[in-house]
Amino acid sequence: MSARDRLLPRRSVLSGLVATGAAGISGVESASPAAAPIPVRQDIVRLPPQRLASLEAAIGEMQRRSRRDPADPKGWRVNALAHTHVCSSVSNADLAQVHGCWWFLPWHRAFLAVTEWKLRALSGDRTIALPYWNWSSDRRIPAPFARAGSALADAARYTPDRDLLAVEVDHLSFDPLRASLGVAALEARSFPARTPDAIPASFGGIAKPNAAGWHGHSRMETVPHNAIHNYAGGEASDGAVGDMTELARAAFDPIFFAHHGNLDRLWEIWRQDPARKATEPTDRDFIEKQFLFPWLDGTIIAVPMADVLDTQRLGYVYDSLGVLRDGLVPAADAIRPDAARRRLASALLRVPSDAMRCELRIHGVQPGDRPLSVEIAMARPDNPASWISVGAHAMGSAHGPAVFPDTEPRFDVTAAVRLLAAPVVDVAVLPLALGVGQQSWPPFRNTGMEIVAADV
Ligand code: C2O
């Protein structure tokens, strides 16, 4: 493949719908035929200043275009709306909806790549690559995204004044086995879920379409994905929510691309294991899929799945496939679950005896009209010093037909109940602040919870 093909959208022919990709955009056809290195997506904290400046200039130019003309196909808004159209403006059951099914990781990968191609084409800097936010290591919004006046800070954000908690970034430190993964979702052994029951434990989610119309969040989608959206967007004291917290506006915030960059990188980390990669679907529906995006000249381009499954064909590689930067484990959370914290729900639950694996299941969770992130913790009823944080659940605000398809969250609590060694445990749902000084939370609606013996 030529360097040009690597850096730019491939021309696609899709009866009538698709025009000619990037051809004709200034600087594109004159790309040197000599092999150019594949652009490297870097950790934002390691991005050299001149590369950061180039990225800011390119994103800033797209934002300015949208301010002048909201319909400008070269603008940031038109690009961001591509996400709105497959997110909040279609219901979970709609075939165009890419969340809650196995299009979640591939679609966002294609969207990031197309955005990157646009930034390269518009700026003439063919080395631009979207940096990622390694929230496993950096539990606050990285400084370049917060610098006043920067294009990267041009977004509605009400980020709470606290670090992301370990449970929000899916670092389950109470369980040595899963803590060693850095992000517990990496333990998922299969990309697809073949039954609705298997969706929460799968890395990639359920087929879409599927005969029964199932949908639901795969292992990464609620946590860490939603939890970090909620943190980055936050909620203001007057009830306004940030771009990242509101489905319809999430991709307006440049940090969306750094957040999804890290999720995309985790996919690459996960698939380094050949046995896991081998589970990626070979179904024709999957490998022959094409994703459509608006291009800079107002036409539609198609990104074929064959490219999505190979980042080099999309035109990028990552600087590192380590979960934690330099392998350094961040300090333990400053906030700990304890008996004194407000509870949105709680229950005394019996622990099944002799179970090889125990799962905490919360039933009938309904999203409200405000974003909500909660930590799930358990303790021995007779020992308030024994609280362990076993996971989180997070729902943003969706003012549209899409809702959060994760109404039956499950948590593997095998290690936790072993540690607590009690026949009955106290389980609490603790709200996490998403606003500065937040004191009130929407209710956590659910129909019950239980701990069950699960299949190994
Ligand atoms: Cu399409 Cu992070 O959401």
CSV table of C-alpha atoms and ligand atoms in Angstrom, one decimal:
chain,number,residue,atom,x,y,z
A,1,MET,CA,0.0,0.0,0.0
A,2,SER,CA,1.3,3.5,-0.8
A,3,ALA,CA,1.9,6.1,1.8
A,4,ARG,CA,-0.8,8.2,0.3
A,5,ASP,CA,-3.4,5.4,0.8
A,6,ARG,CA,-2.3,5.1,4.4
A,7,LEU,CA,-2.8,8.7,5.2
A,8,LEU,CA,-6.0,9.4,3.4
A,9,PRO,CA,-9.4,8.0,3.0
A,10,ARG,CA,-9.6,5.2,0.4
A,11,ARG,CA,-11.9,5.9,-2.5
A,12,SER,CA,-15.0,3.8,-2.2
A,13,VAL,CA,-17.7,3.1,-4.6
A,14,LEU,CA,-21.0,2.6,-3.1
A,15,SER,CA,-23.8,2.9,-5.6
A,16,GLY,CA,-24.6,6.6,-6.0
A,17,LEU,CA,-24.0,7.5,-2.3
A,18,VAL,CA,-20.3,7.8,-2.3
A,19,ALA,CA,-18.2,10.3,-4.1
A,20,THR,CA,-14.5,10.5,-4.4
A,21,GLY,CA,-13.1,10.7,-0.9
A,22,ALA,CA,-10.3,13.2,-0.5
A,23,ALA,CA,-9.2,13.6,-4.1
A,24,GLY,CA,-8.8,17.2,-5.1
A,25,ILE,CA,-8.4,18.6,-1.6
A,26,SER,CA,-5.4,20.8,-1.6
A,27,GLY,CA,-2.2,19.0,-0.7
A,28,VAL,CA,-3.7,15.6,-1.0
A,29,GLU,CA,-2.7,14.5,-4.5
A,30,SER,CA,0.7,16.0,-4.2
A,31,ALA,CA,1.6,13.7,-1.2
A,32,SER,CA,5.0,12.3,-1.7
A,33,PRO,CA,5.0,8.8,-3.2
A,34,ALA,CA,8.0,7.9,-1.1
A,35,ALA,CA,7.2,5.7,1.9
A,36,ALA,CA,6.2,8.1,4.7
A,37,PRO,CA,6.1,6.8,8.3
A,38,ILE,CA,2.7,6.0,9.7
A,39,PRO,CA,1.6,8.8,12.0
A,40,VAL,CA,1.8,7.8,15.7
A,41,ARG,CA,-1.0,8.6,18.1
A,42,GLN,CA,0.8,9.7,21.3
A,43,ASP,CA,-0.1,10.0,24.9
A,44,ILE,CA,-1.2,13.7,25.2
A,45,VAL,CA,1.2,14.3,28.1
A,46,ARG,CA,4.1,13.3,25.8
A,47,LEU,CA,3.0,15.3,22.8
A,48,PRO,CA,5.8,17.6,21.7
A,49,PRO,CA,4.8,21.3,21.8
A,50,GLN,CA,5.0,21.8,18.1
A,51,ARG,CA,2.7,18.8,17.4
A,52,LEU,CA,0.3,20.0,20.0
A,53,ALA,CA,0.3,23.5,18.4
A,54,SER,CA,-0.4,21.9,15.0
A,55,LEU,CA,-3.3,19.9,16.3
A,56,GLU,CA,-4.8,22.9,18.1
A,57,ALA,CA,-4.5,25.0,14.9
A,58,ALA,CA,-6.2,22.3,12.8
A,59,ILE,CA,-9.1,21.7,15.3
A,60,GLY,CA,-9.4,25.5,15.9
A,61,GLU,CA,-9.7,26.0,12.1
A,62,MET,CA,-12.6,23.5,11.9
A,63,GLN,CA,-14.3,25.2,14.9
A,64,ARG,CA,-14.0,28.6,13.3
A,65,ARG,CA,-15.5,27.3,10.1
A,66,SER,CA,-18.5,26.0,12.0
A,67,ARG,CA,-18.9,29.3,13.8
A,68,ARG,CA,-19.0,31.1,10.5
A,69,ASP,CA,-21.3,28.6,8.9
A,70,PRO,CA,-22.8,25.7,11.0
A,71,ALA,CA,-23.4,23.7,7.8
A,72,ASP,CA,-19.8,24.0,6.5
A,73,PRO,CA,-18.7,20.4,5.7
A,74,LYS,CA,-15.2,21.3,6.6
A,75,GLY,CA,-16.4,22.4,10.1
A,76,TRP,CA,-16.1,20.8,13.5
A,77,ARG,CA,-19.9,20.7,14.0
A,78,VAL,CA,-20.7,18.8,10.9
A,79,ASN,CA,-18.1,16.3,11.8
A,80,ALA,CA,-19.4,15.9,15.4
A,81,LEU,CA,-23.0,15.5,14.2
A,82,ALA,CA,-21.9,12.2,12.5
A,83,HIS,CA,-21.8,10.9,16.1
A,84,THR,CA,-25.1,12.4,17.1
A,85,HIS,CA,-26.8,10.7,14.2
A,86,VAL,CA,-25.7,7.2,15.3
A,87,CYS,CA,-26.0,8.0,19.0
A,88,SER,CA,-28.8,10.1,20.4
A,89,SER,CA,-31.1,10.7,17.5
A,90,VAL,CA,-31.8,7.0,16.9
A,91,SER,CA,-33.3,4.5,19.4
A,92,ASN,CA,-31.4,1.5,20.7
A,93,ALA,CA,-33.2,-0.8,18.4
A,94,ASP,CA,-32.5,1.3,15.3
A,95,LEU,CA,-30.1,-0.3,12.9
A,96,ALA,CA,-28.1,3.0,12.7
A,97,GLN,CA,-27.4,3.0,16.5
A,98,VAL,CA,-23.8,2.0,17.1
A,99,HIS,CA,-23.9,1.8,20.9
A,100,GLY,CA,-25.1,-1.2,22.8
A,101,CYS,CA,-23.9,-3.6,20.1
A,102,TRP,CA,-20.8,-4.9,18.4
A,103,TRP,CA,-20.4,-1.7,16.2
A,104,PHE,CA,-19.4,0.2,19.3
A,105,LEU,CA,-15.6,-0.2,19.0
A,106,PRO,CA,-15.4,-0.4,15.2
A,107,TRP,CA,-17.6,2.6,14.5
A,108,HIS,CA,-15.7,4.9,17.0
A,109,ARG,CA,-12.4,3.7,15.5
A,110,ALA,CA,-13.6,4.7,12.0
A,111,PHE,CA,-14.9,8.0,13.3
A,112,LEU,CA,-11.6,8.9,14.9
A,113,ALA,CA,-9.7,7.9,11.7
A,114,VAL,CA,-12.0,10.0,9.5
A,115,THR,CA,-11.6,13.0,11.9
A,116,GLU,CA,-7.8,12.5,11.7
A,117,TRP,CA,-7.9,12.4,7.9
A,118,LYS,CA,-9.9,15.7,7.9
A,119,LEU,CA,-7.4,17.4,10.2
A,120,ARG,CA,-4.5,16.2,7.9
A,121,ALA,CA,-6.2,17.3,4.7
A,122,LEU,CA,-7.3,20.7,6.0
A,123,SER,CA,-4.0,21.6,7.6
A,124,GLY,CA,-1.7,20.1,5.1
A,125,ASP,CA,0.2,18.4,8.0
A,126,ARG,CA,0.1,14.8,7.0
A,127,THR,CA,1.7,13.7,10.3
A,128,ILE,CA,-1.2,14.9,12.5
A,129,ALA,CA,-2.5,12.1,14.8
A,130,LEU,CA,-5.1,12.3,17.5
A,131,PRO,CA,-3.4,12.1,21.0
A,132,TYR,CA,-5.1,9.9,23.6
A,133,TRP,CA,-5.9,10.5,27.2
A,134,ASN,CA,-4.5,7.7,29.3
A,135,TRP,CA,-7.0,8.0,32.1
A,136,SER,CA,-5.6,4.9,33.8
A,137,SER,CA,-2.5,7.0,34.6
A,138,ASP,CA,-3.9,10.6,34.5
A,139,ARG,CA,-7.0,10.8,36.6
A,140,ARG,CA,-7.7,14.5,35.7
A,141,ILE,CA,-8.4,16.2,32.5
A,142,PRO,CA,-4.9,16.6,30.9
A,143,ALA,CA,-3.7,20.1,31.0
A,144,PRO,CA,-3.6,20.7,27.2
A,145,PHE,CA,-7.4,20.2,27.2
A,146,ALA,CA,-7.9,22.7,29.9
A,147,ARG,CA,-5.7,25.6,28.9
A,148,ALA,CA,-8.0,28.6,28.4
A,149,GLY,CA,-8.1,29.8,24.8
A,150,SER,CA,-7.0,26.4,23.4
A,151,ALA,CA,-9.1,24.8,20.7
A,152,LEU,CA,-8.9,21.7,22.8
A,153,ALA,CA,-10.7,23.4,25.7
A,154,ASP,CA,-13.5,24.7,23.5
A,155,ALA,CA,-16.4,22.8,25.0
A,156,ALA,CA,-19.0,22.9,27.7
A,157,ARG,CA,-17.4,21.2,30.7
A,158,TYR,CA,-18.4,21.1,34.3
A,159,THR,CA,-15.8,18.6,35.4
A,160,PRO,CA,-15.9,17.8,39.1
A,161,ASP,CA,-13.0,18.9,41.2
A,162,ARG,CA,-11.8,15.4,42.1
A,163,ASP,CA,-9.7,12.6,40.5
A,164,LEU,CA,-11.4,9.9,38.6
A,165,LEU,CA,-11.8,6.9,41.0
A,166,ALA,CA,-10.2,3.6,40.4
A,167,VAL,CA,-13.6,2.0,39.9
A,168,GLU,CA,-14.5,4.6,37.2
A,169,VAL,CA,-11.4,3.7,35.2
A,170,ASP,CA,-12.2,0.0,35.8
A,171,HIS,CA,-9.1,-0.5,37.9
A,172,LEU,CA,-10.4,-3.1,40.4
A,173,SER,CA,-7.6,-2.9,43.0
A,174,PHE,CA,-9.3,-5.1,45.6
A,175,ASP,CA,-8.8,-8.1,43.2
A,176,PRO,CA,-5.1,-8.7,42.5
A,177,LEU,CA,-5.8,-10.7,39.3
A,178,ARG,CA,-7.9,-8.0,37.8
A,179,ALA,CA,-5.8,-5.1,39.2
A,180,SER,CA,-2.8,-6.5,37.3
A,181,LEU,CA,-4.7,-5.9,34.0
A,182,GLY,CA,-4.9,-2.2,34.7
A,183,VAL,CA,-8.4,-2.1,33.1
A,184,ALA,CA,-10.5,-5.1,34.2
A,185,ALA,CA,-12.4,-5.2,30.9
A,186,LEU,CA,-9.2,-6.7,29.4
A,187,GLU,CA,-10.1,-10.0,31.0
A,188,ALA,CA,-13.0,-10.4,28.5
A,189,ARG,CA,-12.3,-13.5,26.5
A,190,SER,CA,-14.6,-13.1,23.6
A,191,PHE,CA,-15.3,-10.2,21.3
A,192,PRO,CA,-18.9,-11.0,20.4
A,193,ALA,CA,-21.6,-12.0,22.7
A,194,ARG,CA,-23.7,-14.8,21.2
A,195,THR,CA,-26.5,-14.5,23.7
A,196,PRO,CA,-28.0,-11.6,25.6
A,197,ASP,CA,-26.7,-13.1,28.9
A,198,ALA,CA,-23.1,-12.9,27.6
A,199,ILE,CA,-23.3,-9.2,26.6
A,200,PRO,CA,-21.9,-7.6,29.8
A,201,ALA,CA,-18.9,-9.9,29.8
A,202,SER,CA,-18.0,-9.6,26.1
A,203,PHE,CA,-15.4,-7.3,24.9
A,204,GLY,CA,-17.2,-6.2,21.8
A,205,GLY,CA,-20.9,-6.7,22.3
A,206,ILE,CA,-23.8,-8.4,20.5
A,207,ALA,CA,-24.4,-8.7,16.8
A,208,LYS,CA,-26.5,-6.0,15.1
A,209,PRO,CA,-28.9,-6.8,13.6
A,210,ASN,CA,-29.8,-9.9,15.5
A,211,ALA,CA,-33.0,-11.9,15.1
A,212,ALA,CA,-34.3,-11.0,18.6
A,213,GLY,CA,-33.3,-7.4,18.6
A,214,TRP,CA,-31.1,-7.7,21.6
A,215,HIS,CA,-28.9,-4.9,22.7
A,216,GLY,CA,-26.8,-4.0,25.7
A,217,HIS,CA,-23.5,-2.7,26.9
A,218,SER,CA,-20.4,-4.8,26.4
A,219,ARG,CA,-17.7,-4.9,29.0
A,220,MET,CA,-16.1,-1.5,28.4
A,221,GLU,CA,-19.2,0.5,27.4
A,222,THR,CA,-20.7,1.4,30.8
A,223,VAL,CA,-17.4,1.5,32.7
A,224,PRO,CA,-14.9,2.8,31.9
A,225,HIS,CA,-16.6,4.4,28.8
A,226,ASN,CA,-19.7,6.1,30.3
A,227,ALA,CA,-18.1,6.8,33.6
A,228,ILE,CA,-15.3,8.9,32.0
A,229,HIS,CA,-17.9,10.7,29.7
A,230,ASN,CA,-19.8,11.7,32.9
A,231,TYR,CA,-16.6,12.8,34.7
A,232,ALA,CA,-15.3,14.9,31.8
A,233,GLY,CA,-18.7,16.6,31.0
A,234,GLY,CA,-20.0,16.8,34.6
A,235,GLU,CA,-23.0,18.8,35.7
A,236,ALA,CA,-23.3,22.4,36.6
A,237,SER,CA,-25.2,23.6,39.8
A,238,ASP,CA,-28.0,25.0,37.6
A,239,GLY,CA,-28.5,21.6,36.1
A,240,ALA,CA,-26.7,22.2,32.8
A,241,VAL,CA,-24.6,19.3,31.7
A,242,GLY,CA,-21.4,19.2,29.8
A,243,ASP,CA,-21.0,18.1,26.2
A,244,MET,CA,-19.4,14.8,27.2
A,245,THR,CA,-22.3,14.1,29.6
A,246,GLU,CA,-24.9,14.6,27.0
A,247,LEU,CA,-25.2,12.0,24.2
A,248,ALA,CA,-26.2,14.4,21.5
A,249,ARG,CA,-23.2,16.7,22.1
A,250,ALA,CA,-20.4,14.4,23.2
A,251,ALA,CA,-18.3,14.6,20.1
A,252,PHE,CA,-18.3,18.4,20.1
A,253,ASP,CA,-15.8,18.3,22.9
A,254,PRO,CA,-12.3,17.6,21.5
A,255,ILE,CA,-11.6,15.4,24.6
A,256,PHE,CA,-14.1,12.9,23.1
A,257,PHE,CA,-11.4,11.9,20.6
A,258,ALA,CA,-8.7,11.5,23.3
A,259,HIS,CA,-11.1,9.4,25.5
A,260,HIS,CA,-12.1,7.2,22.6
A,261,GLY,CA,-8.5,7.1,21.5
A,262,ASN,CA,-7.6,5.4,24.8
A,263,LEU,CA,-10.5,3.0,24.4
A,264,ASP,CA,-9.4,2.2,20.9
A,265,ARG,CA,-5.9,1.6,22.2
A,266,LEU,CA,-7.3,-0.8,24.8
A,267,TRP,CA,-8.8,-2.7,21.9
A,268,GLU,CA,-5.3,-3.0,20.4
A,269,ILE,CA,-3.9,-4.1,23.7
A,270,TRP,CA,-6.7,-6.7,24.1
A,271,ARG,CA,-6.1,-8.1,20.6
A,272,GLN,CA,-2.4,-8.6,21.2
A,273,ASP,CA,-3.5,-11.9,22.6
A,274,PRO,CA,-4.0,-14.1,19.5
A,275,ALA,CA,-6.6,-16.2,21.2
A,276,ARG,CA,-8.7,-13.2,21.9
A,277,LYS,CA,-8.2,-11.6,18.5
A,278,ALA,CA,-9.3,-14.9,17.0
A,279,THR,CA,-12.7,-14.4,18.6
A,280,GLU,CA,-13.3,-11.3,16.5
A,281,PRO,CA,-16.3,-12.1,14.2
A,282,THR,CA,-15.8,-13.5,10.8
A,283,ASP,CA,-19.5,-13.2,10.0
A,284,ARG,CA,-20.1,-11.6,6.7
A,285,ASP,CA,-22.3,-9.0,8.3
A,286,PHE,CA,-19.4,-7.9,10.3
A,287,ILE,CA,-16.4,-8.1,8.0
A,288,GLU,CA,-18.3,-6.6,5.0
A,289,LYS,CA,-19.6,-3.7,7.0
A,290,GLN,CA,-18.9,-0.2,5.7
A,291,PHE,CA,-19.3,2.9,7.8
A,292,LEU,CA,-20.4,6.1,6.1
A,293,PHE,CA,-19.2,9.6,7.0
A,294,PRO,CA,-19.5,13.1,5.7
A,295,TRP,CA,-16.4,14.2,3.9
A,296,LEU,CA,-15.0,17.7,3.5
A,297,ASP,CA,-16.4,18.3,0.1
A,298,GLY,CA,-19.9,17.5,1.2
A,299,THR,CA,-19.9,14.0,-0.2
A,300,ILE,CA,-20.2,10.8,1.8
A,301,ILE,CA,-17.2,8.4,2.2
A,302,ALA,CA,-17.3,4.8,3.2
A,303,VAL,CA,-14.8,3.1,5.6
A,304,PRO,CA,-14.7,-0.6,5.1
A,305,MET,CA,-14.3,-3.0,8.0
A,306,ALA,CA,-11.2,-4.5,6.4
A,307,ASP,CA,-9.5,-1.2,7.2
A,308,VAL,CA,-11.1,-0.8,10.6
A,309,LEU,CA,-9.5,-4.1,11.6
A,310,ASP,CA,-6.0,-2.8,10.8
A,311,THR,CA,-5.0,0.5,12.2
A,312,GLN,CA,-2.1,0.9,9.8
A,313,ARG,CA,-4.6,0.8,6.9
A,314,LEU,CA,-6.5,3.6,8.7
A,315,GLY,CA,-3.3,5.5,8.9
A,316,TYR,CA,-2.1,5.4,12.5
A,317,VAL,CA,-0.4,3.3,15.2
A,318,TYR,CA,0.0,3.9,18.9
A,319,ASP,CA,3.1,4.9,20.7
A,320,SER,CA,2.6,2.4,23.4
A,321,LEU,CA,0.4,-0.7,24.1
A,322,GLY,CA,0.9,-0.6,27.9
A,323,VAL,CA,-2.2,0.1,29.9
A,324,LEU,CA,-0.4,2.3,32.5
A,325,ARG,CA,2.2,4.8,31.3
A,326,ASP,CA,5.6,3.3,32.2
A,327,GLY,CA,3.8,0.6,34.1
A,328,LEU,CA,3.5,2.9,37.1
A,329,VAL,CA,0.4,2.2,39.2
A,330,PRO,CA,-1.2,5.4,40.4
A,331,ALA,CA,-1.7,6.1,44.1
A,332,ALA,CA,-4.8,4.6,45.8
A,333,ASP,CA,-8.0,6.6,45.8
A,334,ALA,CA,-8.2,9.4,48.3
A,335,ILE,CA,-11.9,8.8,48.6
A,336,ARG,CA,-12.9,5.5,50.1
A,337,PRO,CA,-16.3,3.9,50.5
A,338,ASP,CA,-17.4,4.0,54.0
A,339,ALA,CA,-20.5,3.7,56.1
A,340,ALA,CA,-20.9,7.4,56.5
A,341,ARG,CA,-21.3,8.2,52.8
A,342,ARG,CA,-24.8,8.8,51.5
A,343,ARG,CA,-26.4,5.8,49.9
A,344,LEU,CA,-28.7,5.8,46.9
A,345,ALA,CA,-29.6,2.2,47.4
A,346,SER,CA,-28.5,-0.6,49.6
A,347,ALA,CA,-29.3,-4.2,50.6
A,348,LEU,CA,-28.1,-7.0,52.9
A,349,LEU,CA,-27.4,-9.8,50.5
A,350,ARG,CA,-26.8,-13.5,51.1
A,351,VAL,CA,-23.7,-14.9,49.6
A,352,PRO,CA,-24.1,-18.3,47.9
A,353,SER,CA,-22.0,-20.9,49.6
A,354,ASP,CA,-19.5,-23.0,47.6
A,355,ALA,CA,-19.8,-20.9,44.5
A,356,MET,CA,-16.8,-20.9,42.2
A,357,ARG,CA,-17.8,-17.5,40.9
A,358,CYS,CA,-20.1,-14.9,42.5
A,359,GLU,CA,-21.9,-12.2,40.6
A,360,LEU,CA,-23.7,-9.2,42.0
A,361,ARG,CA,-26.6,-8.4,39.8
A,362,ILE,CA,-28.6,-5.3,40.0
A,363,HIS,CA,-32.0,-5.5,38.2
A,364,GLY,CA,-34.1,-3.0,36.4
A,365,VAL,CA,-31.8,0.0,36.5
A,366,GLN,CA,-33.5,3.0,34.9
A,367,PRO,CA,-31.7,6.1,33.7
A,368,GLY,CA,-33.1,9.4,34.9
A,369,ASP,CA,-33.0,12.8,33.3
A,370,ARG,CA,-29.7,13.7,35.0
A,371,PRO,CA,-26.3,12.1,34.6
A,372,LEU,CA,-25.4,9.7,37.4
A,373,SER,CA,-22.3,7.8,38.2
A,374,VAL,CA,-22.3,5.5,41.2
A,375,GLU,CA,-19.8,3.3,43.0
A,376,ILE,CA,-20.9,-0.1,44.1
A,377,ALA,CA,-19.3,-1.2,47.4
A,378,MET,CA,-19.7,-4.0,49.9
A,379,ALA,CA,-18.7,-4.7,53.5
A,380,ARG,CA,-19.3,-7.1,56.3
A,381,PRO,CA,-22.4,-5.9,58.1
A,382,ASP,CA,-20.5,-6.1,61.4
A,383,ASN,CA,-17.3,-4.3,60.2
A,384,PRO,CA,-17.5,-0.7,58.9
A,385,ALA,CA,-13.8,-0.8,58.2
A,386,SER,CA,-14.2,-3.6,55.6
A,387,TRP,CA,-15.7,-1.6,52.7
A,388,ILE,CA,-14.5,-2.7,49.3
A,389,SER,CA,-15.3,-1.0,46.0
A,390,VAL,CA,-16.4,-3.6,43.5
A,391,GLY,CA,-17.3,-1.5,40.5
A,392,ALA,CA,-19.2,1.4,39.1
A,393,HIS,CA,-22.3,2.2,37.0
A,394,ALA,CA,-22.7,5.3,34.9
A,395,MET,CA,-25.4,6.9,32.8
A,396,GLY,CA,-25.2,10.2,31.0
A,397,SER,CA,-28.1,12.4,29.9
A,398,ALA,CA,-29.9,11.3,26.8
A,399,HIS,CA,-32.5,13.8,25.6
A,400,GLY,CA,-33.5,11.8,22.6
A,401,PRO,CA,-34.8,8.3,21.6
A,402,ALA,CA,-31.7,6.5,22.8
A,403,VAL,CA,-31.5,5.3,26.4
A,404,PHE,CA,-28.9,3.4,28.2
A,405,PRO,CA,-29.2,-0.2,27.4
A,406,ASP,CA,-27.5,-1.4,30.5
A,407,THR,CA,-30.4,-2.0,32.8
A,408,GLU,CA,-29.0,-5.2,34.3
A,409,PRO,CA,-25.4,-4.4,35.5
A,410,ARG,CA,-23.4,-7.3,36.8
A,411,PHE,CA,-20.2,-7.3,38.9
A,412,ASP,CA,-17.9,-10.2,39.4
A,413,VAL,CA,-17.5,-10.1,43.2
A,414,THR,CA,-15.8,-13.5,43.6
A,415,ALA,CA,-12.6,-12.0,45.1
A,416,ALA,CA,-14.6,-9.5,47.2
A,417,VAL,CA,-16.8,-12.1,48.9
A,418,ARG,CA,-13.8,-14.3,49.6
A,419,LEU,CA,-12.0,-11.4,51.2
A,420,LEU,CA,-15.0,-10.5,53.3
A,421,ALA,CA,-15.7,-14.1,54.2
A,422,ALA,CA,-19.2,-13.5,55.6
A,423,PRO,CA,-22.5,-15.3,54.8
A,424,VAL,CA,-24.3,-12.0,54.3
A,425,VAL,CA,-22.8,-8.7,53.0
A,426,ASP,CA,-23.9,-5.1,53.1
A,427,VAL,CA,-24.1,-3.7,49.5
A,428,ALA,CA,-24.3,0.0,48.9
A,429,VAL,CA,-24.8,2.2,45.8
A,430,LEU,CA,-22.8,5.4,46.5
A,431,PRO,CA,-23.2,8.5,44.3
A,432,LEU,CA,-20.1,10.1,42.8
A,433,ALA,CA,-19.9,13.9,42.5
A,434,LEU,CA,-20.3,15.0,38.9
A,435,GLY,CA,-20.7,18.7,39.8
A,436,VAL,CA,-18.5,21.0,41.9
A,437,GLY,CA,-19.8,20.6,45.5
A,438,GLN,CA,-22.7,18.4,44.4
A,439,GLN,CA,-25.1,17.6,47.2
A,440,SER,CA,-28.1,16.2,45.4
A,441,TRP,CA,-28.4,13.3,43.1
A,442,PRO,CA,-31.2,11.8,41.0
A,443,PRO,CA,-32.6,8.6,42.4
A,444,PHE,CA,-30.9,5.3,41.5
A,445,ARG,CA,-34.0,3.4,40.3
A,446,ASN,CA,-33.7,-0.4,40.3
A,447,THR,CA,-36.0,-3.3,41.1
A,448,GLY,CA,-33.7,-5.2,43.3
A,449,MET,CA,-30.2,-6.9,43.7
A,450,GLU,CA,-28.8,-10.3,44.4
A,451,ILE,CA,-25.6,-12.2,44.5
A,452,VAL,CA,-25.7,-15.3,42.5
A,453,ALA,CA,-23.4,-18.3,41.7
A,454,ALA,CA,-22.3,-17.7,38.1
A,455,ASP,CA,-20.8,-20.1,35.6
A,456,VAL,CA,-17.0,-20.0,35.6
B,1,C2O,CU1,-20.4,7.2,21.0
B,1,C2O,CU2,-18.2,7.7,23.9
B,1,C2O,O1,-19.7,7.6,22.7
